[in-house]
C-alpha positions as a Python dict, from the first residue, in 0.01 Angstrom:
ca = {
    (1, 'M'): (0, 0, 0),
    (2, 'T'): (122, 350, -78),
    (3, 'F'): (45, 650, 142),
    (4, 'G'): (97, 961, -69),
    (5, 'A'): (103, 1338, -28),
    (6, 'G'): (-186, 1471, 178),
    (7, 'V'): (-247, 1139, 353),
    (8, 'V'): (-233, 1130, 734),
    (9, 'V'): (-124, 795, 880),
    (10, 'M'): (-172, 711, 1249),
    (11, 'L'): (112, 475, 1343),
    (12, 'D'): (-9, 372, 1690),
    (13, 'G'): (-183, 36, 1704),
    (14, 'N'): (-116, -51, 1341),
    (15, 'E'): (106, -289, 1145),
    (16, 'F'): (255, -187, 812),
    (17, 'D'): (409, -444, 578),
    (18, 'R'): (553, -358, 237),
    (19, 'C'): (414, -6, 247),
    (20, 'T'): (548, 309, 89),
    (21, 'F'): (522, 635, 282),
    (22, 'D'): (564, 900, 12),
    (23, 'H'): (548, 1260, 137),
    (24, 'C'): (263, 1171, 375),
    (25, 'R'): (221, 1274, 738),
    (26, 'L'): (301, 1011, 1004),
    (27, 'I'): (147, 1066, 1349),
    (28, 'F'): (304, 888, 1647),
    (29, 'C'): (151, 925, 1996),
    (30, 'G'): (364, 671, 2183),
    (31, 'G'): (170, 349, 2132),
    (32, 'P'): (304, 26, 1985),
    (33, 'F'): (318, -20, 1608),
    (34, 'E'): (511, -233, 1362),
    (35, 'V'): (680, -142, 1034),
    (36, 'M'): (820, -423, 816),
    (37, 'N'): (976, -402, 470),
    (38, 'C'): (855, -45, 414),
    (39, 'S'): (1011, 245, 228),
    (40, 'F'): (1002, 613, 314),
    (41, 'A'): (1022, 915, 81),
    (42, 'E'): (1039, 1228, 295),
    (43, 'P'): (738, 1175, 520),
    (44, 'Q'): (657, 1441, 777),
    (45, 'I'): (676, 1284, 1123),
    (46, 'V'): (456, 1434, 1396),
    (47, 'F'): (503, 1338, 1761),
    (48, 'D'): (193, 1387, 1973),
    (49, 'G'): (75, 1292, 2322),
    (50, 'A'): (314, 1071, 2519),
    (51, 'A'): (565, 1066, 2233),
    (52, 'A'): (583, 1447, 2231),
    (53, 'R'): (620, 1456, 2610),
    (54, 'T'): (903, 1200, 2590),
    (55, 'L'): (1088, 1412, 2335),
    (56, 'A'): (1040, 1720, 2555),
    (57, 'F'): (1179, 1525, 2853),
    (58, 'V'): (1487, 1409, 2660),
    (59, 'R'): (1544, 1762, 2528),
    (60, 'E'): (1514, 1909, 2879),
    (61, 'M'): (1741, 1647, 3035),
    (62, 'G'): (1993, 1689, 2753),
    (63, 'G'): (2033, 2055, 2848),
    (64, 'M'): (2123, 1985, 3212),
    (65, 'A'): (2477, 2038, 3335),
    (66, 'G'): (2661, 1707, 3343),
    (67, 'S'): (2411, 1531, 3119),
    (68, 'A'): (2620, 1505, 2801),
    (69, 'A'): (2717, 1140, 2858),
    (70, 'W'): (2358, 1043, 2943),
    (71, 'F'): (2224, 1226, 2637),
    (72, 'E'): (2477, 1058, 2407),
    (73, 'E'): (2381, 718, 2553),
    (74, 'V'): (2014, 788, 2481),
    (75, 'I'): (2100, 879, 2121),
    (76, 'A'): (2315, 566, 2084),
    (77, 'R'): (2029, 350, 2213),
    (78, 'L'): (1787, 515, 1971),
    (79, 'R'): (2012, 411, 1684),
    (80, 'E'): (1984, 52, 1803),
    (81, 'R'): (1657, -137, 1839),
    (82, 'V'): (1606, -73, 2210),
    (83, 'T'): (1352, -248, 2423),
    (84, 'V'): (1122, -54, 2652),
    (85, 'G'): (1304, 44, 2971),
    (86, 'A'): (1652, -2, 2821),
    (87, 'V'): (1755, 364, 2833),
    (88, 'P'): (1976, 454, 3131),
    (89, 'S'): (1854, 675, 3412),
    (90, 'P'): (1923, 1047, 3378),
    (91, 'P'): (2190, 1208, 3594),
    (92, 'V'): (2085, 1302, 3945),
    (93, 'P'): (2122, 1675, 4011),
    (94, 'T'): (2355, 1765, 4296),
    (95, 'T'): (2161, 2077, 4391),
    (96, 'M'): (1786, 2106, 4414),
    (97, 'H'): (1598, 2436, 4432),
}
């Protein structure tokens, strides 16, 4: 199946096999989905709900003093196929206000 320009595709809760995502809009809210043997041609990816909050958390934590190693580890794990819960804990701040 081909999803072309102007098509909005909700990823959560769906399985995609041998699909082409061609300039469509992919919406991801944080739920499980599966993509197998698919191709992508410049889709727009939109993070919403829990997925958007997770990105905001990682961005915020990545800006903390002393978090460079943790942030790089998160990025390295994203490049692998991580399992849920496999990302290391963020650094613990030494001073709390």
